[in-house]
GROMACS .gro file of C-alpha atoms in nm:
model
  419
    1MET     CA    1  -4.022   4.278  -1.751
    2LYS     CA    2  -3.686   4.415  -1.746
    3THR     CA    3  -3.563   4.682  -1.997
    4SER     CA    4  -3.253   4.627  -2.243
    5ARG     CA    5  -2.946   4.807  -2.143
    6THR     CA    6  -2.577   4.813  -2.214
    7SER     CA    7  -2.314   4.682  -1.981
    8ALA     CA    8  -1.985   4.543  -1.986
    9THR     CA    9  -1.962   4.167  -1.894
   10ALA     CA   10  -1.650   3.930  -1.890
   11LEU     CA   11  -1.727   3.594  -2.059
   12GLY     CA   12  -1.483   3.387  -1.879
   13CYS     CA   13  -1.117   3.431  -1.985
   14VAL     CA   14  -1.226   3.442  -2.339
   15LEU     CA   15  -1.427   3.756  -2.347
   16ALA     CA   16  -1.255   4.029  -2.188
   17ALA     CA   17  -1.493   4.305  -2.218
   18VAL     CA   18  -1.801   4.275  -2.414
   19ALA     CA   19  -2.072   4.556  -2.452
   20LEU     CA   20  -2.359   4.407  -2.402
   21THR     CA   21  -2.726   4.493  -2.452
   22LEU     CA   22  -2.939   4.261  -2.230
   23ALA     CA   23  -3.265   4.247  -2.312
   24ALA     CA   24  -3.576   4.098  -2.172
   25CYS     CA   25  -3.951   4.022  -2.235
   26GLY     CA   26  -4.072   4.372  -2.115
   27GLY     CA   27  -4.044   4.717  -2.174
   28GLY     CA   28  -3.818   5.022  -2.094
   29ASP     CA   29  -3.614   5.249  -2.249
   30LYS     CA   30  -3.387   5.112  -2.550
   31ALA     CA   31  -3.089   5.320  -2.502
   32ALA     CA   32  -2.808   5.298  -2.279
   33LYS     CA   33  -2.881   5.417  -1.919
   34PRO     CA   34  -2.754   5.405  -1.594
   35GLU     CA   35  -2.802   5.112  -1.379
   36GLY     CA   36  -3.029   5.261  -1.155
   37GLU     CA   37  -3.230   5.443  -1.393
   38ALA     CA   38  -3.250   5.140  -1.610
   39ALA     CA   39  -3.403   4.935  -1.324
   40ALA     CA   40  -3.669   5.200  -1.277
   41ALA     CA   41  -3.750   5.196  -1.643
   42ALA     CA   42  -3.816   4.857  -1.610
   43ASP     CA   43  -4.112   4.888  -1.408
   44TYR     CA   44  -4.448   4.978  -1.576
   45GLU     CA   45  -4.816   4.960  -1.447
   46ARG     CA   46  -5.012   4.677  -1.474
   47GLY     CA   47  -5.361   4.637  -1.514
   48PRO     CA   48  -5.611   4.395  -1.326
   49HIS     CA   49  -5.516   4.124  -1.559
   50ASN     CA   50  -5.124   4.147  -1.489
   51GLY     CA   51  -5.084   4.300  -1.822
   52ARG     CA   52  -4.913   4.653  -1.957
   53LEU     CA   53  -5.158   4.929  -1.875
   54LEU     CA   54  -5.132   5.199  -2.178
   55ARG     CA   55  -5.271   5.538  -2.081
   56ASP     CA   56  -5.401   5.843  -2.281
   57GLY     CA   57  -5.545   6.077  -2.014
   58ASP     CA   58  -5.863   5.917  -1.911
   59PHE     CA   59  -5.854   5.634  -2.161
   60ALA     CA   60  -5.636   5.323  -2.089
   61ILE     CA   61  -5.569   4.966  -2.277
   62GLU     CA   62  -5.425   4.668  -2.074
   63VAL     CA   63  -5.242   4.475  -2.297
   64THR     CA   64  -5.215   4.087  -2.237
   65ILE     CA   65  -5.120   3.792  -2.398
   66TYR     CA   66  -5.357   3.459  -2.282
   67GLU     CA   67  -5.140   3.201  -2.337
   68GLU     CA   68  -5.404   2.906  -2.149
   69GLY     CA   69  -5.494   2.786  -2.473
   70PRO     CA   70  -5.348   2.551  -2.770
   71GLU     CA   71  -5.167   2.918  -2.885
   72PRO     CA   72  -5.112   3.228  -2.750
   73LEU     CA   73  -5.332   3.538  -2.840
   74PHE     CA   74  -5.351   3.882  -2.756
   75ARG     CA   75  -5.637   4.057  -2.554
   76LEU     CA   76  -5.697   4.363  -2.486
   77TYR     CA   77  -5.891   4.520  -2.211
   78PRO     CA   78  -6.013   4.914  -2.209
   79TYR     CA   79  -6.062   5.140  -1.934
   80LEU     CA   80  -6.221   5.474  -1.924
   81ASN     CA   81  -6.162   5.655  -1.565
   82ASP     CA   82  -5.995   5.327  -1.429
   83LYS     CA   83  -6.314   5.128  -1.502
   84PRO     CA   84  -6.377   4.878  -1.767
   85PHE     CA   85  -6.536   5.003  -2.065
   86ASP     CA   86  -6.717   4.843  -2.331
   87PRO     CA   87  -6.488   4.675  -2.610
   88ARG     CA   88  -6.749   4.750  -2.852
   89GLN     CA   89  -6.674   5.110  -2.876
   90VAL     CA   90  -6.314   5.072  -2.917
   91GLN     CA   91  -6.134   4.997  -3.248
   92ALA     CA   92  -5.778   4.849  -3.197
   93ASN     CA   93  -5.464   4.712  -3.368
   94ILE     CA   94  -5.123   4.584  -3.287
   95ALA     CA   95  -4.806   4.591  -3.489
   96LEU     CA   96  -4.501   4.378  -3.379
   97THR     CA   97  -4.185   4.448  -3.539
   98ARG     CA   98  -3.938   4.167  -3.508
   99LEU     CA   99  -3.569   4.146  -3.536
  100GLY     CA  100  -3.508   4.087  -3.902
  101PRO     CA  101  -3.719   4.284  -3.924
  102LYS     CA  102  -4.055   4.111  -3.997
  103VAL     CA  103  -4.407   4.294  -3.860
  104ASP     CA  104  -4.679   4.089  -3.755
  105ARG     CA  105  -5.003   4.257  -3.737
  106PHE     CA  106  -5.311   4.167  -3.523
  107VAL     CA  107  -5.675   4.359  -3.580
  108PHE     CA  108  -5.918   4.312  -3.280
  109THR     CA  109  -6.297   4.276  -3.240
  110PRO     CA  110  -6.474   4.283  -2.930
  111GLU     CA  111  -6.545   3.975  -2.734
  112ASN     CA  112  -6.650   3.935  -2.396
  113ASP     CA  113  -6.501   4.210  -2.175
  114TYR     CA  114  -6.231   4.250  -2.379
  115LEU     CA  115  -6.068   4.281  -2.763
  116ALA     CA  116  -5.981   3.953  -2.917
  117SER     CA  117  -5.758   3.874  -3.234
  118PRO     CA  118  -5.740   3.542  -3.411
  119GLY     CA  119  -5.384   3.599  -3.508
  120VAL     CA  120  -5.118   3.404  -3.283
  121VAL     CA  121  -4.829   3.557  -3.114
  122SER     CA  122  -4.583   3.340  -3.234
  123GLU     CA  123  -4.236   3.270  -3.035
  124PRO     CA  124  -4.028   3.424  -2.954
  125HIS     CA  125  -4.222   3.691  -2.791
  126SER     CA  126  -3.944   3.955  -2.861
  127PHE     CA  127  -4.053   4.263  -3.054
  128ASP     CA  128  -4.107   4.625  -3.070
  129VAL     CA  129  -4.499   4.684  -3.002
  130ALA     CA  130  -4.693   4.943  -3.176
  131VAL     CA  131  -5.040   4.977  -3.016
  132SER     CA  132  -5.357   5.205  -3.185
  133ALA     CA  133  -5.696   5.237  -3.045
  134VAL     CA  134  -5.977   5.460  -3.134
  135ARG     CA  135  -6.245   5.567  -2.888
  136ALA     CA  136  -6.519   5.816  -2.984
  137GLY     CA  137  -6.297   5.954  -3.293
  138LYS     CA  138  -6.007   5.981  -3.059
  139ARG     CA  139  -5.697   5.819  -3.182
  140SER     CA  140  -5.438   5.707  -2.908
  141ALA     CA  141  -5.122   5.534  -3.003
  142TRP     CA  142  -4.844   5.354  -2.774
  143THR     CA  143  -4.503   5.193  -2.838
  144TYR     CA  144  -4.249   5.018  -2.633
  145PRO     CA  145  -4.013   4.730  -2.643
  146SER     CA  146  -4.057   4.387  -2.533
  147TYR     CA  147  -3.770   4.171  -2.541
  148GLU     CA  148  -3.684   3.805  -2.437
  149GLY     CA  149  -3.410   3.578  -2.535
  150ARG     CA  150  -3.217   3.907  -2.710
  151THR     CA  151  -2.858   4.035  -2.641
  152VAL     CA  152  -2.608   4.261  -2.815
  153ILE     CA  153  -2.253   4.137  -2.857
  154SER     CA  154  -1.994   4.340  -3.063
  155ALA     CA  155  -1.822   4.206  -3.352
  156ASP     CA  156  -1.474   4.200  -3.200
  157ALA     CA  157  -1.605   4.050  -2.887
  158ALA     CA  158  -1.797   3.769  -3.061
  159GLN     CA  159  -1.494   3.687  -3.240
  160ALA     CA  160  -1.299   3.695  -2.929
  161GLY     CA  161  -1.534   3.429  -2.780
  162GLY     CA  162  -1.505   3.183  -3.113
  163VAL     CA  163  -1.846   3.275  -3.217
  164THR     CA  164  -1.898   3.106  -3.559
  165THR     CA  165  -2.233   3.143  -3.762
  166GLN     CA  166  -2.400   2.953  -4.066
  167GLN     CA  167  -2.723   2.989  -4.276
  168VAL     CA  168  -3.014   2.774  -4.239
  169GLY     CA  169  -3.064   2.557  -4.536
  170PRO     CA  170  -3.069   2.212  -4.669
  171ALA     CA  171  -2.855   1.925  -4.544
  172VAL     CA  172  -2.819   1.583  -4.616
  173LEU     CA  173  -2.892   1.393  -4.298
  174GLY     CA  174  -2.774   1.019  -4.249
  175GLU     CA  175  -3.012   0.832  -3.988
  176SER     CA  176  -2.785   0.654  -3.747
  177LEU     CA  177  -2.812   0.331  -3.539
  178PRO     CA  178  -2.660   0.268  -3.189
  179LEU     CA  179  -2.498  -0.042  -3.167
  180SER     CA  180  -2.334  -0.212  -2.867
  181GLY     CA  181  -2.068  -0.494  -2.889
  182ARG     CA  182  -1.709  -0.630  -2.805
  183VAL     CA  183  -1.376  -0.675  -2.968
  184GLU     CA  184  -1.270  -1.040  -3.045
  185ILE     CA  185  -0.969  -1.174  -3.231
  186THR     CA  186  -1.065  -1.261  -3.586
  187PRO     CA  187  -1.106  -1.621  -3.693
  188GLU     CA  188  -0.803  -1.588  -3.908
  189GLY     CA  189  -0.596  -1.458  -3.622
  190GLN     CA  190  -0.678  -1.785  -3.465
  191ALA     CA  191  -0.513  -2.112  -3.434
  192GLU     CA  192  -0.571  -2.411  -3.219
  193VAL     CA  193  -0.269  -2.640  -3.159
  194HIS     CA  194  -0.282  -3.046  -3.162
  195ALA     CA  195  -0.055  -3.301  -3.082
  196ARG     CA  196   0.020  -3.493  -3.403
  197TYR     CA  197   0.018  -3.830  -3.221
  198PRO     CA  198  -0.210  -3.939  -2.911
  199GLY     CA  199   0.028  -3.954  -2.608
  200ARG     CA  200   0.152  -3.848  -2.309
  201VAL     CA  201   0.262  -3.438  -2.233
  202MET     CA  202   0.619  -3.461  -2.121
  203SER     CA  203   0.688  -3.086  -2.111
  204MET     CA  204   0.513  -2.753  -2.166
  205THR     CA  205   0.738  -2.476  -2.261
  206VAL     CA  206   0.471  -2.176  -2.239
  207GLU     CA  207   0.224  -2.040  -2.018
  208LEU     CA  208  -0.130  -1.898  -2.063
  209GLY     CA  209  -0.097  -1.531  -2.194
  210GLN     CA  210   0.262  -1.569  -2.308
  211ARG     CA  211   0.347  -1.436  -2.666
  212VAL     CA  212   0.498  -1.683  -2.896
  213SER     CA  213   0.626  -1.725  -3.261
  214ARG     CA  214   0.541  -1.947  -3.526
  215GLY     CA  215   0.733  -2.267  -3.555
  216GLN     CA  216   0.831  -2.210  -3.164
  217VAL     CA  217   0.838  -2.510  -2.966
  218VAL     CA  218   0.570  -2.519  -2.704
  219ALA     CA  219   0.552  -2.845  -2.589
  220ARG     CA  220   0.677  -3.211  -2.599
  221VAL     CA  221   0.495  -3.521  -2.628
  222GLU     CA  222   0.541  -3.878  -2.618
  223SER     CA  223   0.372  -4.106  -2.867
  224SER     CA  224   0.173  -4.350  -2.692
  225GLU     CA  225   0.258  -4.611  -2.972
  226SER     CA  226   0.626  -4.549  -3.087
  227LEU     CA  227   0.703  -4.414  -2.721
  228GLN     CA  228   0.888  -4.160  -2.891
  229THR     CA  229   0.895  -3.809  -2.793
  230TYR     CA  230   0.816  -3.534  -3.068
  231SER     CA  231   0.787  -3.174  -3.054
  232VAL     CA  232   0.506  -2.957  -3.070
  233THR     CA  233   0.537  -2.611  -3.229
  234ALA     CA  234   0.316  -2.286  -3.273
  235PRO     CA  235   0.131  -2.275  -3.618
  236ILE     CA  236   0.098  -1.878  -3.592
  237SER     CA  237   0.237  -1.605  -3.388
  238GLY     CA  238   0.049  -1.456  -3.123
  239VAL     CA  239  -0.041  -1.502  -2.752
  240ILE     CA  240  -0.156  -1.801  -2.584
  241THR     CA  241  -0.535  -1.737  -2.507
  242ALA     CA  242  -0.614  -2.116  -2.386
  243LYS     CA  243  -0.459  -2.413  -2.240
  244THR     CA  244  -0.607  -2.748  -2.155
  245VAL     CA  245  -0.333  -2.944  -2.106
  246ASN     CA  246  -0.014  -2.981  -1.831
  247PRO     CA  247   0.295  -3.208  -1.831
  248GLY     CA  248   0.143  -3.590  -1.721
  249SER     CA  249  -0.181  -3.528  -1.942
  250ILE     CA  250  -0.260  -3.753  -2.211
  251THR     CA  251  -0.330  -3.575  -2.530
  252GLY     CA  252  -0.516  -3.648  -2.834
  253GLY     CA  253  -0.859  -3.746  -2.976
  254GLY     CA  254  -0.934  -3.424  -3.129
  255ALA     CA  255  -0.916  -3.196  -2.849
  256PRO     CA  256  -0.639  -2.906  -2.871
  257MET     CA  257  -0.380  -2.860  -2.638
  258LEU     CA  258  -0.356  -2.492  -2.661
  259THR     CA  259  -0.511  -2.182  -2.893
  260ILE     CA  260  -0.300  -1.898  -2.982
  261GLY     CA  261  -0.485  -1.560  -3.086
  262ASP     CA  262  -0.280  -1.250  -3.271
  263PRO     CA  263  -0.385  -0.955  -3.107
  264THR     CA  264  -0.320  -0.741  -3.405
  265ARG     CA  265  -0.604  -0.919  -3.609
  266LEU     CA  266  -0.904  -0.790  -3.444
  267HIS     CA  267  -1.252  -0.705  -3.521
  268ALA     CA  268  -1.558  -0.577  -3.346
  269GLU     CA  269  -1.887  -0.790  -3.319
  270PHE     CA  270  -2.197  -0.590  -3.259
  271PHE     CA  271  -2.545  -0.743  -3.186
  272LEU     CA  272  -2.837  -0.702  -3.421
  273TYR     CA  273  -3.136  -0.757  -3.275
  274PRO     CA  274  -3.455  -0.843  -3.484
  275ARG     CA  275  -3.563  -0.496  -3.464
  276ASP     CA  276  -3.269  -0.381  -3.615
  277ALA     CA  277  -3.135  -0.638  -3.827
  278GLU     CA  278  -3.337  -0.545  -4.124
  279ARG     CA  279  -3.174  -0.207  -4.128
  280VAL     CA  280  -2.825  -0.295  -4.129
  281ARG     CA  281  -2.669  -0.431  -4.422
  282VAL     CA  282  -2.304  -0.522  -4.522
  283GLY     CA  283  -2.074  -0.245  -4.668
  284GLN     CA  284  -2.266   0.058  -4.416
  285ARG     CA  285  -2.015   0.263  -4.269
  286ILE     CA  286  -1.976   0.282  -3.881
  287GLU     CA  287  -1.814   0.456  -3.622
  288ILE     CA  288  -1.671   0.283  -3.325
  289LYS     CA  289  -1.595   0.395  -2.982
  290SER     CA  290  -1.456   0.227  -2.678
  291GLN     CA  291  -1.705   0.241  -2.379
  292ALA     CA  292  -1.507   0.485  -2.198
  293GLY     CA  293  -1.496   0.697  -2.513
  294GLU     CA  294  -1.123   0.764  -2.535
  295HIS     CA  295  -1.073   0.560  -2.852
  296THR     CA  296  -1.258   0.569  -3.195
  297ALA     CA  297  -1.197   0.375  -3.510
  298SER     CA  298  -1.410   0.419  -3.843
  299GLY     CA  299  -1.517   0.116  -4.027
  300VAL     CA  300  -1.742  -0.068  -4.292
  301ILE     CA  301  -1.948  -0.399  -4.155
  302GLU     CA  302  -1.791  -0.664  -4.365
  303ALA     CA  303  -2.022  -0.972  -4.263
  304ILE     CA  304  -2.338  -1.029  -4.101
  305LEU     CA  305  -2.359  -1.364  -3.939
  306PRO     CA  306  -2.602  -1.556  -3.706
  307ALA     CA  307  -2.532  -1.565  -3.307
  308ASP     CA  308  -2.394  -1.884  -3.112
  309ASP     CA  309  -2.728  -1.895  -2.966
  310VAL     CA  310  -2.987  -1.976  -3.254
  311LEU     CA  311  -3.284  -1.915  -3.018
  312SER     CA  312  -3.198  -1.560  -2.957
  313GLN     CA  313  -3.228  -1.459  -3.329
  314THR     CA  314  -2.977  -1.224  -3.274
  315LEU     CA  315  -2.728  -1.146  -3.566
  316VAL     CA  316  -2.350  -1.060  -3.533
  317ALA     CA  317  -2.243  -0.797  -3.759
  318HIS     CA  318  -1.830  -0.802  -3.817
  319VAL     CA  319  -1.634  -0.497  -3.838
  320GLU     CA  320  -1.242  -0.488  -3.906
  321LEU     CA  321  -1.033  -0.288  -3.639
  322PRO     CA  322  -0.686  -0.144  -3.698
  323TYR     CA  323  -0.455  -0.225  -3.465
  324GLN     CA  324  -0.382   0.132  -3.353
  325GLY     CA  325  -0.083   0.055  -3.105
  326GLY     CA  326  -0.275  -0.225  -2.892
  327VAL     CA  327  -0.519   0.052  -2.769
  328TRP     CA  328  -0.815  -0.248  -2.894
  329ARG     CA  329  -0.783  -0.532  -2.689
  330PRO     CA  330  -1.001  -0.887  -2.720
  331GLY     CA  331  -1.290  -0.871  -2.481
  332LEU     CA  332  -1.309  -0.469  -2.478
  333GLY     CA  333  -1.679  -0.345  -2.498
  334VAL     CA  334  -1.720  -0.107  -2.763
  335SER     CA  335  -2.020   0.096  -2.905
  336GLY     CA  336  -2.094   0.148  -3.274
  337LEU     CA  337  -2.304   0.410  -3.481
  338VAL     CA  338  -2.376   0.291  -3.799
  339GLN     CA  339  -2.507   0.465  -4.101
  340VAL     CA  340  -2.817   0.280  -4.214
  341GLY     CA  341  -2.934   0.592  -4.468
  342GLN     CA  342  -2.948   0.917  -4.561
  343GLY     CA  343  -3.144   1.202  -4.744
  344GLU     CA  344  -3.156   1.539  -4.819
  345VAL     CA  345  -3.396   1.752  -4.598
  346PRO     CA  346  -3.477   2.105  -4.708
  347LEU     CA  347  -3.402   2.274  -4.353
  348ALA     CA  348  -3.132   2.187  -4.110
  349VAL     CA  349  -2.914   2.308  -3.824
  350ARG     CA  350  -2.603   2.200  -3.677
  351THR     CA  351  -2.662   1.956  -3.406
  352LYS     CA  352  -2.395   2.127  -3.208
  353ALA     CA  353  -2.557   2.492  -3.235
  354LEU     CA  354  -2.913   2.376  -3.007
  355GLN     CA  355  -2.923   2.517  -2.684
  356PRO     CA  356  -3.226   2.512  -2.427
  357PHE     CA  357  -3.432   2.792  -2.367
  358ARG     CA  358  -3.734   2.763  -2.106
  359ASP     CA  359  -3.943   2.460  -2.265
  360PHE     CA  360  -3.790   2.502  -2.593
  361THR     CA  361  -3.466   2.407  -2.810
  362VAL     CA  362  -3.334   2.689  -2.969
  363VAL     CA  363  -3.074   2.848  -3.189
  364TYR     CA  364  -2.957   3.206  -3.173
  365ALA     CA  365  -3.029   3.393  -3.505
  366LYS     CA  366  -2.777   3.690  -3.579
  367VAL     CA  367  -2.861   3.985  -3.710
  368GLY     CA  368  -2.585   4.255  -3.718
  369ASP     CA  369  -2.459   4.242  -3.370
  370THR     CA  370  -2.794   4.165  -3.188
  371TYR     CA  371  -2.862   3.772  -3.102
  372GLU     CA  372  -3.217   3.652  -3.034
  373VAL     CA  373  -3.364   3.321  -2.996
  374ARG     CA  374  -3.557   3.101  -3.249
  375MET     CA  375  -3.775   2.840  -3.110
  376LEU     CA  376  -3.737   2.542  -3.321
  377ASP     CA  377  -3.961   2.262  -3.420
  378LEU     CA  378  -3.728   1.959  -3.457
  379GLY     CA  379  -3.724   1.645  -3.678
  380ARG     CA  380  -3.452   1.379  -3.756
  381ARG     CA  381  -3.121   1.445  -3.555
  382THR     CA  382  -2.784   1.295  -3.624
  383GLU     CA  383  -2.436   1.418  -3.449
  384GLU     CA  384  -2.379   1.650  -3.728
  385TRP     CA  385  -2.725   1.776  -3.847
  386THR     CA  386  -3.079   1.828  -3.718
  387GLU     CA  387  -3.402   1.872  -3.926
  388VAL     CA  388  -3.588   2.151  -3.876
  389LEU     CA  389  -3.964   2.157  -3.907
  390GLY     CA  390  -4.044   2.488  -3.823
  391GLY     CA  391  -3.945   2.825  -3.638
  392ILE     CA  392  -3.702   2.988  -3.875
  393GLU     CA  393  -3.667   3.116  -4.182
  394PRO     CA  394  -3.452   2.968  -4.458
  395GLY     CA  395  -3.128   3.184  -4.474
  396THR     CA  396  -3.150   3.299  -4.162
  397THR     CA  397  -2.763   3.360  -4.011
  398TYR     CA  398  -2.720   3.161  -3.687
  399VAL     CA  399  -2.462   3.091  -3.398
  400VAL     CA  400  -2.301   2.716  -3.440
  401ASP     CA  401  -1.999   2.744  -3.240
  402GLY     CA  402  -1.988   2.978  -2.940
  403ALA     CA  403  -2.366   2.913  -2.877
  404PHE     CA  404  -2.344   2.854  -2.512
  405LEU     CA  405  -2.154   3.218  -2.480
  406ILE     CA  406  -2.479   3.366  -2.601
  407ARG     CA  407  -2.672   3.155  -2.393
  408ALA     CA  408  -2.496   3.268  -2.105
  409ASP     CA  409  -2.519   3.618  -2.176
  410ILE     CA  410  -2.887   3.603  -2.219
  411ASP     CA  411  -2.923   3.405  -1.876
  412LYS     CA  412  -2.719   3.686  -1.708
  413SER     CA  413  -2.938   3.925  -1.845
  414GLY     CA  414  -3.252   3.789  -1.653
  415ALA     CA  415  -3.438   3.756  -1.952
  416SER     CA  416  -3.808   3.669  -1.862
  417HIS     CA  417  -4.108   3.564  -2.052
  418ASP     CA  418  -4.359   3.823  -1.905
  419HIS     CA  419  -4.625   4.060  -2.076
   0.00000   0.00000   0.00000
């Protein structure tokens, strides 16, 4: 357990001097203190069950949170003259005032050698605690702060650090499906070059990979019947992508001499396996990235066709690609994220706001200049939004941009989960 304290800290080059109240799960004086005094205040007396021991004369109550069951629950152990005392002779209750504020109240009944309450101590375990106990008609009361995952940052420092906030509320989630594929020249951007009459290739004026223009002479062929030599020209402009003959070869019979591809007429071909094929439709939007993630494009699925391998039962989705100055090249591997459906959810947060905390995924709620974790129960997730099933109230203000700064500040404070 550590106490909250105000200190100056630097958050990289962005936050030059931030006044912080660093709080951990435990007690101490909430007011600012010299560092040595604050450290001393962080230490409190523990009882035999490693809980916080609260004393009032010869009577004491040990406050623990039992976390070995399905849900964390309070257990109070009474003592008289430092010896276990019959819990049936004690009436007790606890009030937890949370950031917000919200008050959780617990009433205790005797059970075995302790007092128990059926109320779950919900996360985060960060609150101001008020304990009240009555023994033999005498009332004892204690108060102390017990914080975790909480810090205080001034408005100016938060603004300097690029911290932005938003309120939790409904959102439209587009369900997405990841796909993989490659860039290819469209069928309309390809042409085969054939000899008009069978004969011997007398000369070739182009090489593999060479760019040619429509109407350019690419070869000369001597007809086997007339023995006349005629020119063969390129039917489209583009690049020679395949070459099957050389000077001296006999051409004809339907086989192409050359293949020309126009590198400005491209599309992405994405492979749809049987488990995904039913969810992908023509007209759905898709975001495309190169394998290195350096180039992106948006498109629409324009056709879904069977793959060349019929036995694989794989379909191929075609998406037109912009030329973009040649950043997309035939054969380049690409990934795609296709929107396969969307719907409104009653509660969602921005996906980029999510941060890890202990074993939880959290956002940081903001109340005034105080920030505190909210452990979330999450549903569907997209790149932009994540559905929230529980853990935060509608309308709560939470950190969107700069959440990592809040997290770093809390981590630096050494916040613990201790009771």
